[in-house]
Amino acid sequence: QMALPSAAPLATTLRNTLVRYHGIGDGEWRLAKKTKDATVWHKPSEEFSGYLYKAQGVVEDVPNRIVDHIRPGPYRLDWDSLMTTMDILETFEENCCVMRYTTAGQLWNIIAPREFVDFSYTTSYEDGLLTCGISIEYGEVRPNFVRGFNHPCGWFCVSLKDYPSHSLLTGYIQTELRGMLPQSAVDTAMSSTLATFYSDLKKALKT
């Protein structure tokens, strides 16, 4: 297993990468899915052979509370239907940690359960927050799981100026599921997962 990364430089690089994704022009994205809760687009990833996904929707709550539900911590496991376990392995200064989590099988188990170990960082962004992560090579893979890999991912959450009780939540996700999977199955699963993420999150925030 690799040594743990130095938190500060990794956090800075990660944040800069996400801010760059957030600046990608609308013309570069192709629509993948639209539901009442979210719109999902994709474009070829610069990091690997799959797609970078962008998801966006308005969520009725303030950024602090929304991001508390998304970032590694006690809330996430309660409401995220895809996540089956989550452990925080290490905690650093400046809102950084390393977490290990597992996901349920998808598409009638065409996509088997996955395990991820991610470095996570939460920071302020404009008048809101950014919580972001990237997988690291760390720890033994548990039996019965395929170890997936998250290239830089993150969620920007910013208050809507005219509706301060609502926030615009924009996610950038590029997950390398690994294992032999048809790209079409991955696309279907990713788009659905991201749309479900918004509806699950909204339900959780209302309770």
Coordinates of N, CA and C in Angstrom, one line a residue, residues 114 146-148 176-182 186:
R114 N -18.8 -2.2 -5.7 CA -17.4 -1.6 -5.8 C -17.0 -1.0 -4.5
V146 N -14.8 -5.1 -6.3 CA -13.9 -4.6 -7.3 C -13.5 -3.2 -6.8
R147 N -12.2 -2.9 -6.8 CA -11.8 -1.5 -6.4 C -11.9 -0.6 -7.6
G148 N -12.8 0.4 -7.5 CA -13.0 1.4 -8.5 C -12.1 2.6 -8.3
E176 N -14.0 5.6 -12.7 CA -13.6 4.4 -13.5 C -14.0 3.2 -12.7
L177 N -15.0 2.5 -13.2 CA -15.6 1.4 -12.4 C -14.6 0.2 -12.4
R178 N -13.8 0.1 -13.4 CA -12.9 -1.0 -13.6 C -13.6 -2.3 -13.8
G179 N -12.9 -3.4 -14.1 CA -13.7 -4.6 -14.4 C -14.1 -4.5 -15.9
M180 N -14.5 -5.6 -16.5 CA -14.9 -5.5 -17.9 C -16.4 -5.1 -18.0
L181 N -16.6 -3.9 -18.4 CA -18.0 -3.4 -18.5 C -18.2 -2.8 -19.8
P182 N -19.4 -3.0 -20.5 CA -19.7 -2.3 -21.7 C -19.9 -0.8 -21.4
V186 N -22.2 1.4 -18.4 CA -21.7 2.4 -17.5 C -22.4 3.7 -17.6

